[in-house]
CSV table of C-alpha atoms in Angstrom, one decimal:
chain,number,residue,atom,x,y,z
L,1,UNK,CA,115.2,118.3,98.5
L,2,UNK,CA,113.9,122.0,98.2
L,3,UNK,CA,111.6,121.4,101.2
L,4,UNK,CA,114.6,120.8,103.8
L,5,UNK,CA,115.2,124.3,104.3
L,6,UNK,CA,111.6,125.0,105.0
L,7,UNK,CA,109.8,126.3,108.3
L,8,UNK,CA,106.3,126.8,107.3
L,9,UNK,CA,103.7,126.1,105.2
L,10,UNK,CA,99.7,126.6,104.8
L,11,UNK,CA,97.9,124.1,103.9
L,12,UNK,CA,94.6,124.6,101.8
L,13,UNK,CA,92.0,122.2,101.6
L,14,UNK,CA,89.8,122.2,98.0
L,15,UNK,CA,86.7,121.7,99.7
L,16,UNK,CA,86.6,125.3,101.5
L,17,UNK,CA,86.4,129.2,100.2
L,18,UNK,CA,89.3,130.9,99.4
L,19,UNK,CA,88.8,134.6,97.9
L,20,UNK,CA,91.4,135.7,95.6
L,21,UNK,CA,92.6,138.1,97.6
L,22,UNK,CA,93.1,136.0,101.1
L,23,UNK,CA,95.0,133.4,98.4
L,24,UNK,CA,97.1,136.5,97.2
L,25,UNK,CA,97.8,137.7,100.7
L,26,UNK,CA,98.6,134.0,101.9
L,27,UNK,CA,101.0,133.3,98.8
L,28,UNK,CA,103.0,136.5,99.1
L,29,UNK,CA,103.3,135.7,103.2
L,30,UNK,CA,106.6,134.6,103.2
L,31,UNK,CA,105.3,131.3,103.8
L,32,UNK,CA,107.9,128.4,102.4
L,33,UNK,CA,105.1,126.7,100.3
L,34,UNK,CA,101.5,125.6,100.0
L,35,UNK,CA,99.8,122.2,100.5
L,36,UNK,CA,97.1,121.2,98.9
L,37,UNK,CA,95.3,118.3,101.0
L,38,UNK,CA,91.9,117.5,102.6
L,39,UNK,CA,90.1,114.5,103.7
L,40,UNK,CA,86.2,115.3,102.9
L,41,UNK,CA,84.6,116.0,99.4
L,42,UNK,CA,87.8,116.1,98.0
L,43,UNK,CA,87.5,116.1,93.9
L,44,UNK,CA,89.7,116.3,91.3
L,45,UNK,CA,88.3,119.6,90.5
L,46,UNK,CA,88.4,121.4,93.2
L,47,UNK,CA,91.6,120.1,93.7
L,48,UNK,CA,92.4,120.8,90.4
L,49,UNK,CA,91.0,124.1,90.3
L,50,UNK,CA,92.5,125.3,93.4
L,51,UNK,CA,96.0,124.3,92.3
L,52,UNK,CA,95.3,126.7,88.8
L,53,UNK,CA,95.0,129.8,91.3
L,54,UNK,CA,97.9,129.0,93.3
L,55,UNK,CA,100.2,128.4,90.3
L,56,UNK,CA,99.7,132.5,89.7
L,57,UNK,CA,102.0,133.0,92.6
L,58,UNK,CA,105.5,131.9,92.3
L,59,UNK,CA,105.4,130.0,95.5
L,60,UNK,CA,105.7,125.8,95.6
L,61,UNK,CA,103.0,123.9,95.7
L,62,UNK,CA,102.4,119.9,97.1
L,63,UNK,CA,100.3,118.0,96.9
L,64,UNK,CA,99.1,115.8,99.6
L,65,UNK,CA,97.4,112.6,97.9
L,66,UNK,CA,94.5,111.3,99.8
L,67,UNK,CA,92.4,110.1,97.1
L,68,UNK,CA,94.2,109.0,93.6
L,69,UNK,CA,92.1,110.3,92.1
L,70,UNK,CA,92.7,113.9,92.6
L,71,UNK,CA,96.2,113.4,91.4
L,72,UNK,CA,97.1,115.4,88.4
L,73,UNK,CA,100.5,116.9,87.3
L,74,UNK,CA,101.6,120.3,87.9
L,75,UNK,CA,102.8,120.1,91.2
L,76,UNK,CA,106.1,120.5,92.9
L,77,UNK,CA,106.2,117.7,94.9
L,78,UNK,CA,103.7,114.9,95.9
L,79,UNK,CA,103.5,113.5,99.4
L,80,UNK,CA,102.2,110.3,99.8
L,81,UNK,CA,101.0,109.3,103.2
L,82,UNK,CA,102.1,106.4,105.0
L,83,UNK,CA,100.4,106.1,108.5
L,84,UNK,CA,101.9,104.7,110.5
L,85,UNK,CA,100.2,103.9,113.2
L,86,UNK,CA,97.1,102.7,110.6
L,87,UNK,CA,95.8,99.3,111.6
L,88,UNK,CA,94.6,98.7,108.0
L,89,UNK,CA,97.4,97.7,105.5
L,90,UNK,CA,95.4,100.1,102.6
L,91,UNK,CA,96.7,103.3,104.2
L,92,UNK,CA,100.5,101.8,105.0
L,93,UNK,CA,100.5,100.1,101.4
L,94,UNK,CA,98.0,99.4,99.7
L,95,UNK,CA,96.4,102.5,97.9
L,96,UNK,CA,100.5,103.2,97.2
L,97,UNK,CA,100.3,99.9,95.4
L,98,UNK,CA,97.0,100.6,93.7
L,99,UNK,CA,98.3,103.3,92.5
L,100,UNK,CA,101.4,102.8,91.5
L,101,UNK,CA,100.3,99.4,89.7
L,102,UNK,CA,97.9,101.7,87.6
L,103,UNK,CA,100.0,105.0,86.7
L,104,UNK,CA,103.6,103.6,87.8
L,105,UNK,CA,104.7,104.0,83.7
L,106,UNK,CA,104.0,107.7,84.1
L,107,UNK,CA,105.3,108.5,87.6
L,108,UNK,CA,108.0,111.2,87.2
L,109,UNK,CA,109.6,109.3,90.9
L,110,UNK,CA,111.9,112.6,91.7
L,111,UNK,CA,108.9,114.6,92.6
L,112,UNK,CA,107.3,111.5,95.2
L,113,UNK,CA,107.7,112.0,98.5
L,114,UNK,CA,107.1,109.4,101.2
L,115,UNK,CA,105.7,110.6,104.3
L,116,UNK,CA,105.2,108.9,107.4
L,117,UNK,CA,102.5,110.4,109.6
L,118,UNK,CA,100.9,109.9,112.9
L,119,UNK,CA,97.5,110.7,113.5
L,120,UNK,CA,97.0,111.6,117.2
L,121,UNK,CA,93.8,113.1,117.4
L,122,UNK,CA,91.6,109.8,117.8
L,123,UNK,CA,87.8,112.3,116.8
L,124,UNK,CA,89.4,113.8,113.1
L,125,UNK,CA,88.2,112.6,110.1
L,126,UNK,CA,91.7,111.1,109.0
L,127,UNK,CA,91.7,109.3,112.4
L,128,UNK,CA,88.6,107.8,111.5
L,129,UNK,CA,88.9,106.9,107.5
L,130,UNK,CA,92.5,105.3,108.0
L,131,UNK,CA,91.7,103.3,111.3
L,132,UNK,CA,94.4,104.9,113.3
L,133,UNK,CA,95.3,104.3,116.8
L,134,UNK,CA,94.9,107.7,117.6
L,135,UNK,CA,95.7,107.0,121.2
L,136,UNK,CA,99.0,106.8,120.9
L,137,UNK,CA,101.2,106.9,124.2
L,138,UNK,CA,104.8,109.2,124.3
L,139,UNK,CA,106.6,105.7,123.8
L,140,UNK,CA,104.1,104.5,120.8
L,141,UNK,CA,105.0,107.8,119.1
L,142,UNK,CA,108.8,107.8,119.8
L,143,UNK,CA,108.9,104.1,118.6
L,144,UNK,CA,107.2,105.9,115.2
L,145,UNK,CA,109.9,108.3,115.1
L,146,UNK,CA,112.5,105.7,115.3
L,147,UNK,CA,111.3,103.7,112.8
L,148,UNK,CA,111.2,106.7,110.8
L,149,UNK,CA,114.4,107.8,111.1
L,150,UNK,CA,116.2,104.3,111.3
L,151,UNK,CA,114.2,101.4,109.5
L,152,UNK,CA,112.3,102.9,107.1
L,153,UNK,CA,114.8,106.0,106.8
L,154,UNK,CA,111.4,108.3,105.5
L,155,UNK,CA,112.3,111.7,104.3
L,156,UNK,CA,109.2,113.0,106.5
L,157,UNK,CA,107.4,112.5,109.5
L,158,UNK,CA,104.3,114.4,110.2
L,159,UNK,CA,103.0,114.6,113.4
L,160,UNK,CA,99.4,115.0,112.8
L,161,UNK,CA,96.7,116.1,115.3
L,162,UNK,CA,94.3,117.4,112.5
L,163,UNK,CA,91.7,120.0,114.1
L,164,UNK,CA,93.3,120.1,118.0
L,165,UNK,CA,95.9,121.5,119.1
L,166,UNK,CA,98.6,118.6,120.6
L,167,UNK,CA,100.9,118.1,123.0
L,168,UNK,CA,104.5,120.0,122.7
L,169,UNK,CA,106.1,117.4,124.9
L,170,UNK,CA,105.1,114.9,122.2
L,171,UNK,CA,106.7,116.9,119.4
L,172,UNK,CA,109.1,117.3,121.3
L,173,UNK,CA,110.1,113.8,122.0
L,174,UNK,CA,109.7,113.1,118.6
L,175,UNK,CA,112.1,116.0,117.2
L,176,UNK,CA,114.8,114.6,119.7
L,177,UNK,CA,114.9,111.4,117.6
L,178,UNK,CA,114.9,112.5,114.6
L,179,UNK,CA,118.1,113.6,112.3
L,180,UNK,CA,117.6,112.7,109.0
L,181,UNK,CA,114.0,112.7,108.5
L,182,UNK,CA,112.4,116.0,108.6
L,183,UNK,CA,109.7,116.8,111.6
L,184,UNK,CA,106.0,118.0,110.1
L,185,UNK,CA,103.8,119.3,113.0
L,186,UNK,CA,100.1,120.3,112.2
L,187,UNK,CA,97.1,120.8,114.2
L,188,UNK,CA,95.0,123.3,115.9
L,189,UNK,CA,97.7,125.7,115.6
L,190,UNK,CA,95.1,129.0,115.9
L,191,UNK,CA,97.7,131.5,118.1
L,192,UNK,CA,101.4,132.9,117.1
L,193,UNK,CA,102.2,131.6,120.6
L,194,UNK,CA,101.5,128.3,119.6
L,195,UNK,CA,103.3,128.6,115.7
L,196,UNK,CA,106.2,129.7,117.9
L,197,UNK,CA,105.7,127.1,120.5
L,198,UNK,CA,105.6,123.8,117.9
L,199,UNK,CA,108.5,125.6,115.7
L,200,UNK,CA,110.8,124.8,118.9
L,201,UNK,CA,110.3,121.3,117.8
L,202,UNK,CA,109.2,120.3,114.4
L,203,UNK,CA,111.2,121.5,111.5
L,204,UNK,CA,107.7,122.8,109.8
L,205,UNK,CA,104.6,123.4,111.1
L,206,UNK,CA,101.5,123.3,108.8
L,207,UNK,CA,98.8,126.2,109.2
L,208,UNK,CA,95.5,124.7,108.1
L,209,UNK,CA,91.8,125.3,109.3
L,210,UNK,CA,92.7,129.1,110.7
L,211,UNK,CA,92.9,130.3,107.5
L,212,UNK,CA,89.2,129.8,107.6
L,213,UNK,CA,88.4,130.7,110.8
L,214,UNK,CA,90.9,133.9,111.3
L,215,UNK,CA,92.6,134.5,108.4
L,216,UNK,CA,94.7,137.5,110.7
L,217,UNK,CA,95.9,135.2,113.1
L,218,UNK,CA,96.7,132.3,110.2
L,219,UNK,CA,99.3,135.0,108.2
L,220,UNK,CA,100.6,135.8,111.7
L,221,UNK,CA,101.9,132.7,112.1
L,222,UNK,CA,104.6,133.3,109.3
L,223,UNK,CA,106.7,135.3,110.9
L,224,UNK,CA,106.3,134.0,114.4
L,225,UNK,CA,108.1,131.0,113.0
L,226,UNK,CA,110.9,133.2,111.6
L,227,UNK,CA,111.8,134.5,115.2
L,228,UNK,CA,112.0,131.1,117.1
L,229,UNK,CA,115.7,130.2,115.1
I,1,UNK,CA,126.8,97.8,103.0
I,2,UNK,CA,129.0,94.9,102.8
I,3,UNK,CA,126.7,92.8,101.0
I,4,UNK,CA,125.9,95.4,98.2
I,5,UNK,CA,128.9,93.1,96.1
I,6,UNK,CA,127.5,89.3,97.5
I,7,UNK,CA,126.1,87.1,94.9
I,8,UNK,CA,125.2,84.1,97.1
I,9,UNK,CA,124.0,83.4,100.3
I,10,UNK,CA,123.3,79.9,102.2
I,11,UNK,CA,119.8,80.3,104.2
I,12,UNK,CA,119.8,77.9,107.8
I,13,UNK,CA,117.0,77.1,109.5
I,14,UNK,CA,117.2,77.0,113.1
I,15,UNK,CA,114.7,74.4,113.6
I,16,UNK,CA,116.9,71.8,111.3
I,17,UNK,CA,119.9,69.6,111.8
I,18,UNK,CA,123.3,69.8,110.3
I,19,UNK,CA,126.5,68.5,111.0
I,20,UNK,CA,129.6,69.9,111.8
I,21,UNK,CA,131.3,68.8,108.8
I,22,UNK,CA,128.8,70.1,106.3
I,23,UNK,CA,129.0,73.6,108.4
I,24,UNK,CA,132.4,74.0,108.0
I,25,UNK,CA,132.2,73.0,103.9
I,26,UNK,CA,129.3,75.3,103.8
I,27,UNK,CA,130.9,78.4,105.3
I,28,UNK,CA,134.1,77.6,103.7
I,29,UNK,CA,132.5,77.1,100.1
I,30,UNK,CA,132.9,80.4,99.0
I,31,UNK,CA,129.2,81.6,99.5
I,32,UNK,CA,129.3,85.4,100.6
I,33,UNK,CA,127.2,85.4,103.7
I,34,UNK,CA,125.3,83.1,105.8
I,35,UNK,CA,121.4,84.2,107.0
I,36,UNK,CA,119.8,82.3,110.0
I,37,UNK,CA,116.2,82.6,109.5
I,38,UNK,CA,112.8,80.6,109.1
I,39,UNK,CA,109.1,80.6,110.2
I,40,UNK,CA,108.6,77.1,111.9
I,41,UNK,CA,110.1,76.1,115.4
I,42,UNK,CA,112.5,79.5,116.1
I,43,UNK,CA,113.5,80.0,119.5
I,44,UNK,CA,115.7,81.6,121.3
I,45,UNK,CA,118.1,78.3,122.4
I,46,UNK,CA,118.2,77.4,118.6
I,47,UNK,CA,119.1,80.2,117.0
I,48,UNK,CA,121.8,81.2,119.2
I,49,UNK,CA,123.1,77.4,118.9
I,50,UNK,CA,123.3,77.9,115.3
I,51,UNK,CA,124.9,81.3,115.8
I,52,UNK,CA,128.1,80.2,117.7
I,53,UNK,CA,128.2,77.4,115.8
I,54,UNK,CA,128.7,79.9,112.2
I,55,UNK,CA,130.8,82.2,114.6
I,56,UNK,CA,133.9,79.6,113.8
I,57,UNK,CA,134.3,80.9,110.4
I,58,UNK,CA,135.2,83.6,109.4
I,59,UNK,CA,131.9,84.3,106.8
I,60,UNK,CA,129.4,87.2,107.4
I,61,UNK,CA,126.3,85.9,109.4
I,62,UNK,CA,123.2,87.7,108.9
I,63,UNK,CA,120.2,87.3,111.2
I,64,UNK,CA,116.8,87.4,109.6
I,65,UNK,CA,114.4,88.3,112.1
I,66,UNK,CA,110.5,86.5,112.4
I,67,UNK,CA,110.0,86.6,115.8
I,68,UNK,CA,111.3,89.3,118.1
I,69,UNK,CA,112.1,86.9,120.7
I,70,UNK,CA,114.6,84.9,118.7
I,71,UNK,CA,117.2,88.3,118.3
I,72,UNK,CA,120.6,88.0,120.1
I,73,UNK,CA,123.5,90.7,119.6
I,74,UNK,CA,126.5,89.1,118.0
I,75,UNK,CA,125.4,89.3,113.7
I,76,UNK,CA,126.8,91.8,111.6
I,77,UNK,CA,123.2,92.7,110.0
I,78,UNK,CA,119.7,91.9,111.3
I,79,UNK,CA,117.6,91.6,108.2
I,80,UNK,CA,113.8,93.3,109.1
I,81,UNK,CA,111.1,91.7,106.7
I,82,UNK,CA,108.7,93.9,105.4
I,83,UNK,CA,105.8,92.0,103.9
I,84,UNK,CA,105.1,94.1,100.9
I,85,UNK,CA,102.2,91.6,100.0
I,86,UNK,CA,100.6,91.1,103.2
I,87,UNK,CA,97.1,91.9,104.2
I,88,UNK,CA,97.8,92.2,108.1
I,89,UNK,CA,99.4,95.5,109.3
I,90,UNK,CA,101.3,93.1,111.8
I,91,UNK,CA,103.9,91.9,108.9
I,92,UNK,CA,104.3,95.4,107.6
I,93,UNK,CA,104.9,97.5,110.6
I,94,UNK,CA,103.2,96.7,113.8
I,95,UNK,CA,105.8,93.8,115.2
I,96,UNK,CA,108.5,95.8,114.1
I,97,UNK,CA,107.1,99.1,116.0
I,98,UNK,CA,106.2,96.1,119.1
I,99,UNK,CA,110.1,95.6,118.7
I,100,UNK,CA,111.4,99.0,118.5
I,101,UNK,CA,109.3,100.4,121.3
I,102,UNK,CA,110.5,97.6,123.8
I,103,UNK,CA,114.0,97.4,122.5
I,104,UNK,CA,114.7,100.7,121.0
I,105,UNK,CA,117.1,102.0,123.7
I,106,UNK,CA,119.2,99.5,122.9
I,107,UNK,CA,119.1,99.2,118.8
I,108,UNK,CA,122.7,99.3,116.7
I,109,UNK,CA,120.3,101.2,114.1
I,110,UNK,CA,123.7,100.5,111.5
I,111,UNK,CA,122.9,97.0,111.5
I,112,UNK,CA,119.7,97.3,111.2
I,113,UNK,CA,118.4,96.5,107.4
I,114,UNK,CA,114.8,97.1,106.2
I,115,UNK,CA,114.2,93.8,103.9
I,116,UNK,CA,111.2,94.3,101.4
I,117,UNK,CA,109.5,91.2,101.0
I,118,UNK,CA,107.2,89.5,98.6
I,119,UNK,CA,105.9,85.7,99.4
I,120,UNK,CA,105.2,84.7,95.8
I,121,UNK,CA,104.3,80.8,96.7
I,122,UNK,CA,100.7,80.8,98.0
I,123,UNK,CA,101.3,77.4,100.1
I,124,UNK,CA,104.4,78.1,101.8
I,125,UNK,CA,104.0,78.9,105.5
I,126,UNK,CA,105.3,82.3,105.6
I,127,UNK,CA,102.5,83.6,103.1
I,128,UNK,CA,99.6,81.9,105.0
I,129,UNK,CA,101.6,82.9,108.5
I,130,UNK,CA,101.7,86.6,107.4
I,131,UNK,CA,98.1,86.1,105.1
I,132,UNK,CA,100.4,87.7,102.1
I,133,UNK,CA,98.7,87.9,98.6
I,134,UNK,CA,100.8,85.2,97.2
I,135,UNK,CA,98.7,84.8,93.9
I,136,UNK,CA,100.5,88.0,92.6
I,137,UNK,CA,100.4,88.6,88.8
I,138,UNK,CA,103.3,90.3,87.2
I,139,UNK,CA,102.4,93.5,87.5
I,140,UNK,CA,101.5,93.1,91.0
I,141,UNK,CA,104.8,92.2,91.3
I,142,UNK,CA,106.3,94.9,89.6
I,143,UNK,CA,104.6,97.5,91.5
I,144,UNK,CA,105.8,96.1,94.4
I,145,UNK,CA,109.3,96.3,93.1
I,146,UNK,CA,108.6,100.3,92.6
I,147,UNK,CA,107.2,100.8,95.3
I,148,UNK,CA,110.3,99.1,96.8
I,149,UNK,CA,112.8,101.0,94.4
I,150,UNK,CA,110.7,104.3,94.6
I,151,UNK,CA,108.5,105.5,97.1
I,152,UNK,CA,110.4,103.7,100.0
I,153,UNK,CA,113.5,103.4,98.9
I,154,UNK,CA,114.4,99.7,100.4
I,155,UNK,CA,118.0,98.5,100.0
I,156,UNK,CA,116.8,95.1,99.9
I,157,UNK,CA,113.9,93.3,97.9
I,158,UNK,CA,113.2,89.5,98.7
I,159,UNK,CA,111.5,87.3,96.1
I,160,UNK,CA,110.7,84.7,98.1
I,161,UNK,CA,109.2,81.4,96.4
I,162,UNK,CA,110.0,79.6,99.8
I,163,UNK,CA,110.2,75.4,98.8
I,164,UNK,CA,109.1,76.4,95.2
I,165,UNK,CA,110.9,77.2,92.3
I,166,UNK,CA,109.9,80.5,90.9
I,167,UNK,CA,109.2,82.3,88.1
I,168,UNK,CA,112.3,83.5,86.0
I,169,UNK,CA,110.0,85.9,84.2
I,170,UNK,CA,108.8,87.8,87.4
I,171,UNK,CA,112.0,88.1,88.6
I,172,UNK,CA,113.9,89.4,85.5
I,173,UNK,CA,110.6,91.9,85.4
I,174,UNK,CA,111.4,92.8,88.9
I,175,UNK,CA,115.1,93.1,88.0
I,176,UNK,CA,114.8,95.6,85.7
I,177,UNK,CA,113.0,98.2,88.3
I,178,UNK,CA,115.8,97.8,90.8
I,179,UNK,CA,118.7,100.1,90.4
I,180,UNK,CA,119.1,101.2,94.5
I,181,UNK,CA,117.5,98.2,95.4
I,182,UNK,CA,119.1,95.0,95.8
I,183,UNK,CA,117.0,92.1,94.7
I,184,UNK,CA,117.3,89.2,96.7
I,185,UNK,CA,116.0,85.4,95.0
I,186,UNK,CA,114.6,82.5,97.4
I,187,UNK,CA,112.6,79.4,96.6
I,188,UNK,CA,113.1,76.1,95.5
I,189,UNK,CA,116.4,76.1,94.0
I,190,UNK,CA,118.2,72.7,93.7
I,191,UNK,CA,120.2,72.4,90.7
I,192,UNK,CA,123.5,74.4,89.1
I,193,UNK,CA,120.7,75.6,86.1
I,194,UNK,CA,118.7,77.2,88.2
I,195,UNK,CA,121.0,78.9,90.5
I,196,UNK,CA,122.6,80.0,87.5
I,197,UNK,CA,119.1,81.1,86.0
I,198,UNK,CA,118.2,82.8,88.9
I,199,UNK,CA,121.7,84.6,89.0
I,200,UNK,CA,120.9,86.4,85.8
I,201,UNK,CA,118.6,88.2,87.2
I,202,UNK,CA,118.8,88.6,91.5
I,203,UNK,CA,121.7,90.0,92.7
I,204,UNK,CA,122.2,87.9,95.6
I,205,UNK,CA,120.5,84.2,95.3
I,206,UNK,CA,119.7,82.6,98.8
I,207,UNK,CA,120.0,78.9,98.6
I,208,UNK,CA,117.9,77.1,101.5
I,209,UNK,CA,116.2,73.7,101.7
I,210,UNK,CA,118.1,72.1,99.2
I,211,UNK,CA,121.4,72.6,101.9
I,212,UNK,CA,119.0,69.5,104.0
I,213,UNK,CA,118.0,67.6,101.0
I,214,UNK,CA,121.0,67.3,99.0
I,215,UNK,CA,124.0,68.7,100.5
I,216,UNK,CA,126.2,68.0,97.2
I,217,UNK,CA,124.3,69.8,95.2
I,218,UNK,CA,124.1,72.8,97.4
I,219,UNK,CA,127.4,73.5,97.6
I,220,UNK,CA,127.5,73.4,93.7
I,221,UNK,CA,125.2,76.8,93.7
I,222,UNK,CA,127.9,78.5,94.6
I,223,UNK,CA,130.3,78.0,92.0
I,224,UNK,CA,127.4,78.4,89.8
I,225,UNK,CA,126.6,81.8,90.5
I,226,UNK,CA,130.1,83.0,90.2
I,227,UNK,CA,129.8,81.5,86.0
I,228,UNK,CA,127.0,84.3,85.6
I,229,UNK,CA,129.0,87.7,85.9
């Protein structure tokens, strides 16, 4: 897939302020591609609308389904969640099922993407909605990554601390077992020390909320990724 | 995988008695494969039993695994259900993560095969042990089978009717989803007709209860299957 090659990638959520301009600077950043995901007042027009201005630029764009119905075509790729370490059966299955049962005579199946993903920061939101056991030890999460890699054989794993910054030893750990499936690290990644730092260990690292906060600092994380090879 | 060409399996039960004459006509019948598996009475001293006791012949032996504690070394695949239909993250993912953190060190991750599973007969233990939605309608069924085929790519699908003969309709629906995925029929099957019924449709037919019931008839499945091609 397009997305193995891939070191970095923004990821915008439809629920906050983009201008035009930050969107133009972000797209022509040499980031690999854009992801389109949130977890709060997510709708499918702001979802849709935000994937209209980021289809001017001639970079990819994925969409990360969290609700179905924000789900539209247009997109590059779709990646559907799987958590993992989700203690209710609608965020490892069901909503997949849902889904699929409703719009499966229309799915174009090439552009689906399953992606495993570990929450790890027991106060985000996605923690929260999806019931995850967020306090996952270094063995709970290497046990993840193995049954990523070797029972499930999932083309992605995304290590997900949504909001803080998490541990490199973690990622790391993970990243050690993994060969196959490709390593997604996001999370509180505010600093190009820290871009560089988690690059060292997940294939791609996700810029998110920074964008927001320090938009500077976000497009400096695109080439701090570039050096760490 | 070896059994990507198999057609028929014979299913043993642990828990259940069987001589050493109707072994030996059983692996020498020209079945492809022998799987030790069941939900009622497993332990460790009667599985292995059974598993030295195959060992003789030459046939494949494939360990299904329902409880962690029942898995020896010594099978040339362990077969990892994956309750598609259940409502308990337990049967989905959670036992096998249990497994995989405690005995991940020591995993042949080649032998190692992620079964799909459906429980399709609502009084059967296996649906009430792992509280699957056995009242499935069709397209339930068939989203399962994409979601199988398509978002995680399983190389196995179980249709499992377990002591009840199943619906030819659902599983020539489910056939035609599965190109990667190999569909796998269980459940009730006691006569030539059906094997060969079920045969147009599964690739591999698993032939159970019906080995402790009528022995004769059993071994006829076999020959049956082979008629279909």
């Amino acid at each position: 897939m397009e997305f193995k090659s891939w070191k970095h990638m923004f990821k915008l959520d439809p629920a906050k302020e983009i201008s035009e301009e930050q969107l133009e600077i972000l797209c022509e950043s040499g980031t690999d591609g854009i992801l389109i995901g949130g977890s709060d007042h997510i709708t499918s027009e702001n979802v849709a609308d935000l994937l209209v201005r980021v289809r001017r630029y001639s970079i990819p764009v994925i969409l990360e389904v969290s609700t179905i119905e924000s789900v539209t075509s247009g997109y590059d790729y779709y990646f559907i969640p799987m958590v993992l370490n989700s203690s209710d059966t609608l965020w490892v299955k069901d909503l997949h099922h849902e889904a699929i049962k409703e719009f499966g005579d229309f799915m174009d199946w090439d552009e689906l993407v399953a992606e495993g993903y570990v929450i790890l920061n027991p106060d985000c939101k996605a923690a929260k909605l999806t019931s995850a056991k967020a306090n996952s030890s270094l063995e709970d999460v290497v046990a993840y990554a193995r049954m990523a890699e070797h029972y499930l054989k999932l083309p992605i794993l995304y290590i997900e601390y949504s909001g803080m910054y998490g541990s490199p030893k973690i990622v790391e750990a993970v990243s050690k077992e993994l060969t196959h499936t490709q390593l997604f690290y996001g999370g509180g990644i505010t600093t190009v020390e820290q871009a560089m730092e988690m690059s060292k260990y997940a294939d791609i690292i996700v810029v998110g909320n920074i964008i927001y906060d320090d938009f500077e600092n976000a497009i400096r994380t695109v080439n701090a990724v570039r050096h760490t090879i």
